[in-house]
XYZ file of C-alpha atoms in Angstrom:
774
model
C 91.469 3.184 -28.715
C 88.845 3.008 -25.971
C 91.334 1.970 -23.304
C 91.401 5.411 -21.591
C 87.736 4.872 -20.619
C 88.027 1.227 -19.575
C 88.074 0.845 -15.799
C 86.939 4.447 -15.318
C 83.133 4.281 -15.091
C 82.796 7.713 -13.457
C 84.818 9.369 -16.224
C 82.816 7.562 -18.908
C 79.545 8.538 -17.234
C 80.545 12.206 -16.967
C 81.616 12.301 -20.629
C 78.299 10.830 -21.741
C 76.245 13.165 -19.564
C 78.140 16.255 -20.764
C 77.736 15.176 -24.399
C 73.994 14.576 -23.878
C 73.487 17.898 -22.063
C 75.291 19.719 -24.885
C 73.269 17.870 -27.530
C 69.972 18.694 -25.840
C 70.895 22.374 -25.483
C 72.423 22.654 -28.984
C 70.918 19.940 -31.243
C 73.119 21.040 -34.159
C 76.110 19.387 -32.498
C 74.278 16.212 -31.499
C 75.555 14.047 -34.411
C 79.197 15.036 -33.813
C 78.928 14.452 -30.047
C 76.673 11.417 -29.793
C 77.576 9.343 -32.853
C 81.114 8.506 -31.610
C 79.671 7.495 -28.218
C 77.048 5.283 -29.837
C 79.701 3.548 -31.939
C 82.020 3.183 -28.948
C 79.254 1.650 -26.806
C 79.107 -1.300 -29.187
C 82.677 -2.241 -28.227
C 82.257 -1.856 -24.450
C 81.689 -4.913 -22.291
C 78.312 -5.247 -20.602
C 79.290 -3.516 -17.360
C 80.299 -0.343 -19.160
C 77.237 -0.596 -21.429
C 75.091 -0.447 -18.302
C 77.047 2.610 -17.227
C 76.212 4.203 -20.593
C 72.479 3.447 -20.311
C 72.235 4.670 -16.706
C 74.162 7.821 -17.589
C 71.777 8.582 -20.462
C 68.788 8.107 -18.152
C 70.313 10.316 -15.457
C 71.172 13.017 -18.002
C 67.636 13.113 -19.421
C 66.049 13.246 -15.962
C 68.370 15.978 -14.658
C 68.097 18.052 -17.821
C 64.298 17.946 -17.751
C 63.968 18.600 -14.011
C 66.730 21.223 -13.769
C 66.557 23.197 -17.029
C 68.553 26.191 -15.784
C 71.090 27.170 -13.188
C 68.807 29.617 -11.433
C 65.936 28.896 -9.102
C 64.730 32.481 -9.431
C 62.528 34.004 -12.081
C 64.041 36.230 -14.752
C 62.085 39.473 -15.000
C 61.091 40.858 -18.385
C 60.965 44.423 -17.031
C 63.044 46.394 -14.554
C 62.333 45.628 -10.885
C 60.646 48.194 -8.676
C 62.936 50.946 -7.417
C 61.613 50.368 -3.886
C 61.419 46.842 -2.507
C 62.355 44.611 0.426
C 64.413 41.456 0.551
C 67.093 39.407 2.275
C 70.804 40.011 1.781
C 72.468 36.891 0.391
C 76.029 38.161 0.341
C 78.060 41.344 0.697
C 81.134 41.753 -1.482
C 84.006 44.178 -0.986
C 84.642 46.272 -4.110
C 87.296 48.821 -4.982
C 84.696 51.596 -4.964
C 82.452 50.419 -2.105
C 80.341 47.392 -1.318
C 78.256 45.212 -3.613
C 75.179 43.615 -2.042
C 73.285 40.674 -3.537
C 69.629 40.775 -2.421
C 66.913 38.169 -2.900
C 63.734 40.157 -3.367
C 60.109 39.109 -3.352
C 57.794 41.338 -5.352
C 54.107 41.221 -6.180
C 53.709 40.859 -9.934
C 49.950 41.337 -10.187
C 47.659 44.025 -8.846
C 44.594 41.798 -9.165
C 46.137 38.798 -7.437
C 48.123 39.811 -4.322
C 49.332 36.231 -3.890
C 51.133 36.339 -7.239
C 54.709 36.955 -6.149
C 58.042 36.230 -7.706
C 61.551 35.856 -6.331
C 64.477 37.453 -8.081
C 68.000 38.546 -7.229
C 69.544 41.979 -7.718
C 73.014 43.407 -7.219
C 73.285 46.869 -5.679
C 76.446 48.905 -5.109
C 76.816 51.166 -2.094
C 79.539 53.692 -2.948
C 79.184 55.924 0.107
C 81.547 55.614 3.053
C 79.327 54.464 5.917
C 80.028 53.093 9.405
C 77.906 50.030 8.686
C 76.759 48.115 5.615
C 74.125 45.403 5.070
C 75.378 41.963 6.097
C 74.376 38.527 4.799
C 71.137 37.463 6.461
C 69.846 41.022 6.994
C 66.271 41.731 5.944
C 66.273 45.169 4.380
C 64.062 47.585 2.484
C 65.882 49.577 -0.147
C 65.525 52.232 -2.799
C 67.661 51.749 -5.908
C 68.584 53.397 -9.161
C 68.914 50.720 -11.851
C 71.635 50.837 -14.481
C 70.426 50.447 -18.082
C 71.039 47.065 -19.684
C 71.665 47.519 -23.395
C 72.955 44.949 -25.855
C 76.640 45.327 -26.789
C 77.268 47.961 -29.439
C 80.551 46.391 -30.616
C 80.978 42.731 -31.630
C 82.937 40.856 -28.984
C 82.244 43.458 -26.286
C 81.073 42.651 -22.766
C 77.433 41.511 -22.801
C 75.752 42.799 -19.647
C 72.571 40.786 -20.143
C 74.453 37.503 -20.488
C 76.504 38.382 -17.407
C 73.344 39.055 -15.384
C 71.833 35.772 -16.563
C 75.015 33.846 -15.702
C 74.887 35.318 -12.178
C 71.112 34.675 -11.875
C 70.515 38.406 -11.454
C 67.479 40.332 -12.651
C 69.171 43.762 -12.552
C 72.044 45.752 -11.099
C 72.212 49.309 -9.902
C 73.189 51.824 -7.230
C 71.841 51.875 -3.682
C 70.111 55.150 -2.856
C 68.721 54.333 0.579
C 68.341 51.218 2.723
C 67.063 50.215 6.159
C 67.709 46.986 8.067
C 64.650 45.857 10.001
C 65.811 42.391 11.155
C 68.855 40.112 11.065
C 69.192 36.348 10.813
C 72.220 34.085 10.816
C 73.034 32.294 7.568
C 76.294 30.467 6.758
C 77.391 33.227 4.356
C 77.409 35.659 7.288
C 80.163 33.654 8.959
C 82.067 33.218 5.688
C 81.889 36.987 5.118
C 83.259 37.649 8.608
C 86.003 35.081 8.021
C 87.071 36.776 4.774
C 87.126 40.134 6.541
C 89.264 38.632 9.308
C 91.723 37.310 6.717
C 91.910 40.748 5.116
C 92.492 42.440 8.475
C 95.471 40.159 9.116
C 97.135 41.435 5.929
C 96.095 45.087 5.661
C 98.083 46.034 8.754
C 101.418 45.259 7.089
C 100.743 45.250 3.337
C 99.710 47.883 0.821
C 96.054 47.675 -0.322
C 97.025 46.250 -3.737
C 99.253 43.551 -2.173
C 96.684 42.675 0.504
C 93.990 42.538 -2.194
C 96.081 40.181 -4.335
C 96.853 37.918 -1.381
C 93.210 37.874 -0.296
C 92.200 36.955 -3.831
C 94.733 34.112 -3.961
C 93.751 32.634 -0.584
C 90.046 33.424 -0.224
C 88.828 34.101 -3.742
C 87.914 37.748 -3.031
C 89.456 39.499 -6.061
C 87.790 42.880 -5.471
C 91.013 44.386 -4.105
C 93.192 43.408 -7.077
C 93.950 46.502 -9.196
C 92.448 46.447 -12.690
C 95.865 47.065 -14.276
C 97.367 44.012 -12.551
C 94.367 41.873 -13.462
C 94.775 42.964 -17.087
C 98.479 42.027 -16.997
C 97.671 38.513 -15.782
C 95.008 38.126 -18.448
C 97.213 39.272 -21.335
C 100.115 37.043 -20.278
C 97.869 33.958 -20.132
C 98.147 33.694 -16.335
C 94.642 34.742 -15.341
C 94.091 31.220 -13.994
C 96.477 32.146 -11.168
C 93.995 34.743 -9.857
C 91.003 32.399 -9.924
C 90.926 29.833 -7.117
C 91.382 26.523 -8.917
C 93.409 23.325 -8.850
C 96.741 25.109 -8.379
C 95.540 26.841 -5.192
C 93.713 23.817 -3.825
C 96.693 21.504 -4.380
C 99.011 23.973 -2.648
C 96.593 24.488 0.236
C 95.899 20.773 0.549
C 99.625 19.977 0.691
C 100.270 22.531 3.429
C 97.166 21.400 5.284
C 98.318 17.775 5.264
C 101.730 18.845 6.568
C 100.171 20.814 9.445
C 97.767 18.027 10.355
C 100.450 15.325 10.280
C 102.630 17.508 12.512
C 99.925 17.287 15.210
C 100.544 13.551 15.566
C 96.978 12.569 14.642
C 96.404 9.117 13.093
C 96.571 9.050 9.315
C 92.843 8.282 9.005
C 91.886 11.328 11.068
C 94.350 13.480 9.097
C 92.663 12.489 5.815
C 89.155 13.059 7.189
C 90.062 16.424 8.720
C 91.769 17.572 5.512
C 88.738 16.624 3.408
C 86.296 18.364 5.785
C 88.378 21.532 5.945
C 88.698 21.717 2.166
C 84.957 21.102 1.739
C 84.451 24.057 4.085
C 86.899 26.047 1.954
C 84.568 25.753 -1.076
C 81.862 28.174 0.165
C 84.494 30.476 1.688
C 85.897 31.111 -1.808
C 82.509 31.471 -3.482
C 82.074 27.870 -4.647
C 83.098 28.255 -8.294
C 83.029 25.092 -10.479
C 86.859 25.054 -10.631
C 87.139 25.030 -6.821
C 84.500 22.312 -6.452
C 86.220 20.207 -9.095
C 89.647 20.560 -7.467
C 88.401 19.854 -3.938
C 86.402 16.809 -5.045
C 89.398 15.467 -6.963
C 91.406 15.735 -3.742
C 88.635 14.233 -1.615
C 87.976 11.139 -3.744
C 91.503 9.620 -3.453
C 91.653 10.484 0.258
C 88.335 8.797 0.964
C 89.349 5.856 -1.206
C 92.520 5.471 0.853
C 90.409 5.207 4.017
C 88.885 2.036 2.572
C 92.210 0.911 1.116
C 90.973 1.323 -2.460
C 93.409 3.142 -4.754
C 91.796 5.850 -6.846
C 92.532 6.597 -10.458
C 93.073 10.307 -11.127
C 90.973 10.348 -14.308
C 88.164 8.481 -12.562
C 88.420 10.948 -9.661
C 87.929 13.722 -12.199
C 84.838 11.877 -13.432
C 83.416 11.677 -9.895
C 84.032 15.384 -9.383
C 82.306 16.215 -12.667
C 79.255 14.126 -11.783
C 78.818 15.999 -8.490
C 79.058 19.318 -10.341
C 77.049 18.801 -13.535
C 74.124 16.655 -12.355
C 72.609 19.292 -10.032
C 73.526 22.131 -12.438
C 73.397 21.059 -16.117
C 73.932 24.584 -17.452
C 77.411 24.740 -15.866
C 78.824 22.928 -18.900
C 78.536 26.226 -20.832
C 80.507 28.155 -18.213
C 83.904 29.142 -19.742
C 85.662 28.743 -16.384
C 84.288 25.210 -16.001
C 85.288 24.264 -19.542
C 88.837 25.616 -19.182
C 89.344 24.051 -15.754
C 88.202 20.595 -16.873
C 90.097 20.741 -20.175
C 93.350 21.785 -18.486
C 93.037 19.062 -15.854
C 92.221 16.437 -18.468
C 95.158 17.483 -20.634
C 97.611 17.313 -17.738
C 96.335 13.926 -16.520
C 96.354 12.350 -19.987
C 99.623 13.956 -21.070
C 101.517 13.095 -17.891
C 102.147 9.399 -18.691
C 103.131 10.336 -22.254
C 105.947 12.629 -21.142
C 108.983 11.685 -23.323
C 111.321 12.894 -20.571
C 110.419 9.795 -18.559
C 112.203 7.586 -21.086
C 115.566 9.328 -21.071
C 118.799 7.277 -20.863
C 120.155 6.534 -17.418
C 123.058 8.940 -17.956
C 120.575 11.835 -17.878
C 118.511 10.628 -14.898
C 121.635 10.277 -12.728
C 123.001 13.705 -13.627
C 121.939 16.083 -10.845
C 122.349 19.193 -12.987
C 120.188 17.734 -15.741
C 117.539 16.668 -13.217
C 117.447 20.189 -11.770
C 117.061 21.624 -15.262
C 114.343 19.104 -16.035
C 112.440 19.743 -12.796
C 112.676 23.544 -13.020
C 112.291 24.108 -16.772
C 111.400 21.075 -18.881
C 108.690 19.458 -16.732
C 106.774 22.729 -16.099
C 107.058 23.509 -19.810
C 105.618 20.114 -20.721
C 102.757 20.484 -18.231
C 102.013 23.957 -19.609
C 102.078 22.551 -23.149
C 99.547 19.854 -22.203
C 97.261 22.376 -20.519
C 97.595 24.868 -23.393
C 96.798 22.313 -26.086
C 93.802 20.927 -24.222
C 92.338 24.365 -23.496
C 93.168 25.875 -26.907
C 89.789 25.080 -28.572
C 87.906 26.711 -25.682
C 90.218 29.739 -25.512
C 89.841 30.264 -29.254
C 86.057 29.882 -29.065
C 85.511 32.262 -26.144
C 88.355 34.772 -26.504
C 89.878 34.258 -29.997
C 93.330 34.566 -28.428
C 96.237 32.492 -27.173
C 99.246 33.650 -25.169
C 102.657 32.533 -26.490
C 104.305 33.629 -23.220
C 102.030 31.596 -20.927
C 104.549 28.752 -20.670
C 107.250 31.170 -19.521
C 104.857 32.758 -17.040
C 104.057 29.378 -15.525
C 107.777 28.770 -15.029
C 108.794 32.133 -13.554
C 105.587 33.657 -12.133
C 103.742 30.693 -10.644
C 106.623 29.736 -8.286
C 106.724 33.322 -6.987
C 102.939 33.270 -6.493
C 103.260 29.921 -4.714
C 105.893 31.257 -2.316
C 103.817 34.376 -1.689
C 100.739 32.269 -0.892
C 102.708 30.099 1.503
C 104.146 33.150 3.287
C 100.653 34.632 3.440
C 99.225 31.453 4.906
C 101.926 31.356 7.573
C 101.186 35.032 8.334
C 97.511 34.169 8.645
C 98.190 31.380 11.132
C 100.953 33.102 13.112
C 99.806 33.786 16.699
C 102.629 36.319 17.311
C 102.521 39.730 15.635
C 106.290 39.730 15.162
C 106.117 36.532 13.079
C 103.047 37.716 11.192
C 104.801 40.942 10.272
C 107.838 39.177 8.816
C 105.761 36.592 6.966
C 103.763 39.471 5.464
C 107.003 41.120 4.357
C 108.084 37.840 2.749
C 104.714 37.606 0.986
C 105.151 41.206 -0.202
C 108.512 40.394 -1.767
C 107.225 37.384 -3.710
C 103.979 39.061 -4.780
C 105.824 42.140 -6.004
C 108.233 39.894 -7.887
C 105.319 38.021 -9.475
C 103.600 41.299 -10.400
C 106.807 42.693 -11.948
C 107.415 39.534 -13.989
C 103.795 39.517 -15.144
C 104.027 43.158 -16.198
C 107.199 42.425 -18.196
C 105.527 39.498 -19.940
C 102.300 41.351 -20.696
C 104.058 44.526 -21.825
C 104.452 43.154 -25.302
C 102.205 43.430 -28.314
C 102.770 39.694 -28.873
C 101.682 38.643 -25.371
C 98.174 37.906 -26.642
C 97.909 36.590 -30.201
C 94.697 36.466 -32.217
C 93.699 32.968 -33.328
C 90.525 32.491 -35.311
C 87.699 33.082 -35.286
C 86.775 29.536 -36.205
C 83.346 27.967 -36.211
C 82.311 25.333 -33.656
C 82.672 22.572 -36.271
C 86.332 23.443 -36.877
C 87.008 23.528 -33.144
C 85.273 20.174 -32.645
C 87.521 18.703 -35.323
C 90.507 20.201 -33.550
C 89.338 18.724 -30.259
C 89.006 15.249 -31.795
C 92.526 15.552 -33.198
C 93.932 16.476 -29.789
C 92.165 13.517 -28.171
C 93.364 11.076 -30.833
C 96.932 12.367 -31.106
C 98.341 10.193 -28.261
C 96.955 7.126 -30.053
C 98.093 8.108 -33.554
C 101.085 5.761 -33.668
C 99.450 2.986 -31.652
C 96.016 2.495 -33.193
C 95.042 2.081 -36.848
C 91.501 3.452 -36.401
C 92.814 6.532 -34.591
C 95.224 7.152 -37.488
C 92.429 6.928 -40.051
C 90.162 9.295 -38.121
C 93.034 11.751 -37.595
C 93.979 11.755 -41.276
C 90.333 12.185 -42.285
C 90.033 15.161 -39.933
C 93.217 16.669 -41.360
C 91.841 16.289 -44.882
C 88.638 18.041 -43.789
C 90.722 20.844 -42.285
C 92.677 21.221 -45.524
C 89.507 21.207 -47.645
C 87.778 23.834 -45.501
C 90.735 26.227 -45.449
C 91.454 25.710 -49.158
C 87.857 26.530 -50.021
C 87.960 29.644 -47.802
C 91.128 30.916 -49.517
C 89.727 30.168 -52.978
C 86.454 31.956 -52.208
C 88.273 35.061 -50.895
C 90.447 35.237 -54.002
C 87.541 34.657 -56.386
C 85.143 37.113 -54.778
C 87.237 39.987 -53.350
C 85.649 42.484 -50.958
C 86.701 45.370 -48.764
C 85.103 46.571 -45.586
C 84.653 49.832 -43.677
C 83.671 49.437 -40.025
C 82.791 52.390 -37.819
C 83.445 51.120 -34.292
C 81.165 52.518 -31.608
C 83.611 54.111 -29.168
C 81.094 56.605 -27.792
C 81.898 60.295 -28.274
C 84.942 59.716 -30.449
C 86.123 58.238 -33.742
C 87.487 54.861 -34.759
C 87.161 53.229 -38.190
C 88.656 49.969 -39.430
C 89.371 49.435 -43.122
C 89.932 45.850 -44.283
C 91.368 45.764 -47.805
C 90.689 43.089 -50.463
C 94.068 41.477 -49.718
C 93.268 41.267 -45.986
C 95.316 44.184 -44.671
C 93.885 46.200 -41.783
C 94.158 49.961 -41.269
C 92.658 51.626 -38.201
C 91.741 55.306 -38.416
C 91.671 56.902 -34.940
C 91.405 55.128 -31.583
C 88.620 56.767 -29.591
C 88.799 58.390 -26.156
C 89.770 57.381 -22.600
C 87.440 59.580 -20.526
C 84.719 57.042 -19.692
C 86.745 53.971 -20.594
C 89.925 53.240 -22.477
C 88.641 52.721 -26.018
C 91.869 51.081 -27.112
C 92.081 48.457 -24.383
C 88.405 47.927 -23.608
C 86.714 48.276 -27.009
C 89.031 48.223 -30.018
C 91.437 45.423 -29.039
C 88.629 43.012 -27.989
C 86.851 43.797 -31.265
C 90.004 43.130 -33.307
C 90.491 39.809 -31.525
C 86.826 38.937 -32.056
C 86.976 39.366 -35.831
C 90.341 37.626 -36.149
C 92.704 40.549 -36.795
C 96.244 39.540 -35.804
C 97.953 42.900 -36.457
C 97.340 46.395 -37.827
C 99.223 47.370 -40.962
C 98.716 51.012 -40.043
C 97.242 53.097 -37.225
C 96.203 56.475 -38.627
C 95.537 59.369 -36.242
C 93.688 62.101 -38.150
C 94.649 64.821 -35.628
C 95.848 65.003 -31.991
C 92.519 65.478 -30.187
C 91.975 63.106 -27.278
C 88.699 61.710 -28.607
C 90.671 60.504 -31.644
C 94.022 59.403 -30.171
C 92.979 58.586 -26.564
C 93.016 54.808 -26.968
C 96.160 54.763 -29.139
C 98.648 54.375 -26.266
C 97.063 51.251 -24.821
C 96.424 49.957 -28.340
C 100.059 50.015 -29.449
C 101.116 48.593 -26.080
C 98.847 45.587 -26.372
C 98.381 44.969 -30.106
C 100.900 44.605 -32.970
C 101.034 47.760 -35.117
C 103.400 48.097 -38.095
C 103.096 51.813 -38.867
C 101.729 55.022 -37.337
C 100.474 57.624 -39.845
C 100.274 61.259 -38.716
C 100.952 64.749 -40.108
C 104.034 66.899 -39.633
C 102.012 69.338 -37.562
C 100.704 66.556 -35.327
C 104.253 65.334 -34.678
C 105.130 68.633 -32.938
C 101.825 68.985 -31.060
C 102.916 69.598 -27.409
C 100.086 67.725 -25.647
C 101.663 65.438 -23.053
C 99.346 62.468 -23.673
C 99.874 62.713 -27.418
C 103.648 62.836 -27.078
C 103.446 59.673 -24.962
C 101.865 57.938 -27.955
C 104.704 59.028 -30.256
C 107.344 58.066 -27.669
C 105.817 54.613 -27.224
C 105.752 54.124 -31.004
C 109.472 54.940 -31.167
C 110.164 52.597 -28.257
C 108.436 49.732 -30.049
C 110.127 50.435 -33.394
C 106.819 51.313 -35.045
C 107.510 53.253 -38.221
C 106.042 56.781 -38.041
C 104.996 58.033 -41.458
C 104.177 61.710 -42.109
C 101.401 62.052 -44.688
C 99.758 64.981 -46.434
C 97.686 65.820 -49.511
C 98.691 63.643 -52.464
C 99.848 60.641 -50.425
C 98.545 57.339 -51.830
C 98.354 53.812 -50.475
C 97.753 51.252 -53.210
C 97.278 47.559 -53.544
C 95.444 45.357 -56.014
C 91.886 46.650 -56.642
C 92.169 49.189 -53.815
C 93.502 52.709 -53.124
C 93.555 55.259 -50.312
C 94.241 58.848 -51.358
C 94.868 61.667 -48.875
C 92.837 64.769 -49.839
C 93.858 66.995 -46.927
C 95.818 68.693 -45.326
C 98.768 70.521 -46.768
C 101.299 70.916 -43.939
C 103.285 73.937 -45.074
C 101.898 75.748 -42.027
C 100.173 74.509 -38.878
C 96.787 75.876 -37.851
C 93.754 74.533 -35.963
C 94.120 70.713 -35.535
C 90.475 70.084 -36.512
C 90.888 72.047 -39.753
C 94.007 69.989 -40.493
C 92.371 66.623 -39.886
C 93.624 63.998 -42.312
C 90.898 63.369 -44.882
C 90.890 60.281 -47.123
C 89.051 59.043 -50.142
C 89.035 55.265 -50.217
C 88.221 53.476 -53.488
C 87.959 49.844 -54.419
C 85.832 47.455 -56.516
C 83.827 50.325 -57.947
C 82.895 51.818 -54.554
C 84.296 54.694 -52.524
C 84.150 56.417 -49.143
C 85.357 59.748 -47.769
C 86.580 59.851 -44.147
C 87.043 63.298 -42.637
C 88.130 63.134 -38.979
C 87.069 66.457 -37.379
C 87.374 68.387 -40.636
C 85.835 71.883 -40.346
C 84.025 73.979 -42.980
C 87.302 75.848 -43.606
C 89.068 72.566 -44.319
C 86.235 71.490 -46.601
C 86.640 74.745 -48.588
C 90.355 74.026 -49.034
C 89.515 70.578 -50.438
C 86.865 72.027 -52.779
C 89.434 74.503 -54.163
C 91.516 71.568 -55.455
C 88.726 70.320 -57.737
C 89.415 66.782 -56.534
C 86.715 64.236 -57.399
C 84.688 63.728 -54.209
C 81.546 61.844 -55.243
C 81.424 58.694 -53.078
C 79.076 56.042 -51.785
C 79.798 56.787 -48.116
C 80.744 59.944 -46.227
C 81.861 59.993 -42.604
C 80.623 63.357 -41.369
C 83.250 65.620 -39.834
C 83.419 66.338 -36.098
C 80.687 63.867 -35.079
C 78.019 65.823 -36.951
C 78.906 69.227 -35.507
C 77.470 72.376 -37.142
C 81.067 73.523 -37.759
C 81.411 70.781 -40.386
C 79.478 69.212 -43.284
C 78.698 72.329 -45.290
C 76.012 72.137 -47.958
C 78.550 72.550 -50.792
C 80.716 69.757 -49.442
C 77.713 67.449 -49.080
C 76.599 68.250 -52.631
C 80.045 67.544 -54.066
C 80.371 64.270 -52.162
C 76.743 63.266 -52.885
C 76.921 60.121 -50.705
C 74.396 57.318 -50.713
C 74.951 57.073 -46.943
C 76.362 59.386 -44.269
C 77.963 57.982 -41.117
C 77.932 59.856 -37.797
C 80.178 58.725 -34.947
C 78.826 60.204 -31.715
C 78.123 59.174 -28.146
C 74.722 58.519 -26.646
C 73.407 61.582 -24.778
C 76.691 63.440 -25.359
C 77.043 66.876 -23.798
C 77.762 68.496 -27.185
C 74.374 67.366 -28.522
C 75.989 65.897 -31.612
C 74.811 65.540 -34.294
C 73.670 69.126 -34.765
C 70.084 69.812 -35.838
C 71.392 72.039 -38.646
C 73.458 69.170 -40.088
C 70.532 66.754 -39.885
C 68.355 69.303 -41.685
C 70.991 69.624 -44.430
C 71.086 65.850 -44.848
C 67.308 65.625 -44.981
C 67.001 68.476 -47.481
C 69.561 66.780 -49.754
C 67.838 63.402 -49.214
C 71.014 61.813 -47.840
C 70.253 58.908 -45.466
C 72.440 58.620 -42.388
C 73.345 56.202 -39.611
C 74.542 57.221 -36.153
C 76.591 54.967 -33.855
C 74.658 56.416 -30.911
C 71.511 54.842 -32.359
C 72.841 51.835 -34.298
C 76.049 50.841 -32.503
C 78.915 49.611 -34.651
C 78.251 50.064 -38.385
C 79.800 47.651 -40.894
C 79.733 48.296 -44.644
C 80.910 45.508 -46.945
C 81.787 46.448 -50.529
C 81.940 43.922 -53.342
C 82.036 44.440 -57.103
C 78.261 44.694 -57.415
C 76.832 45.385 -53.948
C 77.206 47.499 -50.812
C 75.926 45.633 -47.747
C 75.246 47.520 -44.517
C 75.048 45.814 -41.116
C 74.527 47.437 -37.723
C 74.604 46.053 -34.187
C 71.086 47.294 -33.408
């Protein structure tokens, strides 16, 4: 059972150090991580036991001496708007330049010697003849962007991103002056990246040149956001990040070039290692690049001394060089995915069942072509997918079922495009460079088209989870022990015990849900717009409205990540209350990228001539999403739960706001009224019906506008809580002062997404629990 670690001291050492680092940072997981290692140490021979003890000592020393990844102080307040510093790097962005500056600022007025170093990121969006370069000493004036905690669960966390980049703040450059310049290595690397880009931009479109530059030099600023999103949804985002795939391809071509020069084999190996080590800072030096380059360097250096290197032990050496000087890197998602994928491929390779096929298959050239082109890449993808699955589920709550197909059809096209681009880069004759660029264009366009086709499916990214860390650790242990299941009795017992734990946990979860039913109303903070998710007692999900697309696409950037985060795999219905853009804006991207069974609208909305709205209806037809017309009297029922449509009647079509679909949701003794942009006129029509309105929760119409929420309607509804969905500092000044005064006079408490972020209300048979993001 311990044979994979025997004879691989570097791998064993790296595993121990990672486990100890993780245990020191998160003591809750220490028993699960350290107990197996302690038990295993008892069965190691003395040499490996010494490796264990030395690794523990090294881990404790490094963790205590290097507690964080940053050598700069983290400021508790915003930096000064005017300061001086040294430019560390300049990055090309789609909308200008981004400059990373190391700044020194006095932190005390009484003690002038009290200074602190920190790093900031400033964007220069103006078109200027010259920009700050790495090594320049500059004084600048900046406008800092606000850093607020995420208002939607699962959304991008700016503070965590700044901390991961060792940045104190980010903002916009207002004015800057260079007063001296000094050479630093990054200055040359920046010039080299610009030279690479200039070789491509002459013959390629900006998007193609940006993609090629990202693949070869790690500068992804020129890759269009839409293309980047396609790669991410199809599970191929690893292709855009310089990693093992790129380094292996580059190393192979480099070895071919160097051997063609006629140099001795020893010099070829040394030159290849030195050039790839130089390639690390050129691409930004990410953990994945360092790991891949070190894994290439270790066997090459071992060959110089005629000592064969084991691939798993080479991985261990690479990990030691990465984690010892930077313990916090073990929490980096890119590092975790890169190491897990590499480990899965290296361990799964010898277990490939295709290696034990009868001789009749191995001598058949057609079968061997099929195996090399389809079966082997599929098996490698399977190994990488299984090994990275726990980390993908933990960080993103998604897996891509089409990733294996993408690796078969897209990666070869990317590989050919990279090779053509590299030949174009090295071609001394413009005629050759031009034609190699055209070849690169063909393959990159083919790869982009295939990626778009794969990602243009609601099933391209499937929600898995969310599961707690304990469940994922169990899953990880099962994946590690699976290859030994039929060979080792202890591995079988541990695997079966883990499976029993899995079964017990999921059985208890299902029993608890059935015994204590609940339903939930979540008002998602989409800014100046509406979006509400209803989760029924039986676990169905209905989304009412999909926000706007003016500042950002609410569907793609807010709602879909939130649905993945909370473990929603599909929507049983998407309900658009009326065809105003702040209610349907995100619907198009939502139904393109997330499974939706039905679209609920009104008859009048179906014939609304707005172009963007008709695109939503057309896309629903194209994807065979059932479109259901609803009006007053429509009911959706399931056990212990009901949604009843109170408004509108669609015998005639008038103002869309007045005809907003209005619901009363009831279940487990609680109720809520959701009104869209319902106006006072629409409220009067509902009051004429004498329908029972009294509810626990009321979503105020039209974001709290004075044209909605009349006093009579509020009295009839008599909510315990009013919900307002509005944007921070919106130009309409919602909610209206008149509406707030009405609420206060009627003693109705309210919550506003502009102040509280996403609002979640959980209803059970005896309680109503309210949670907000802030």
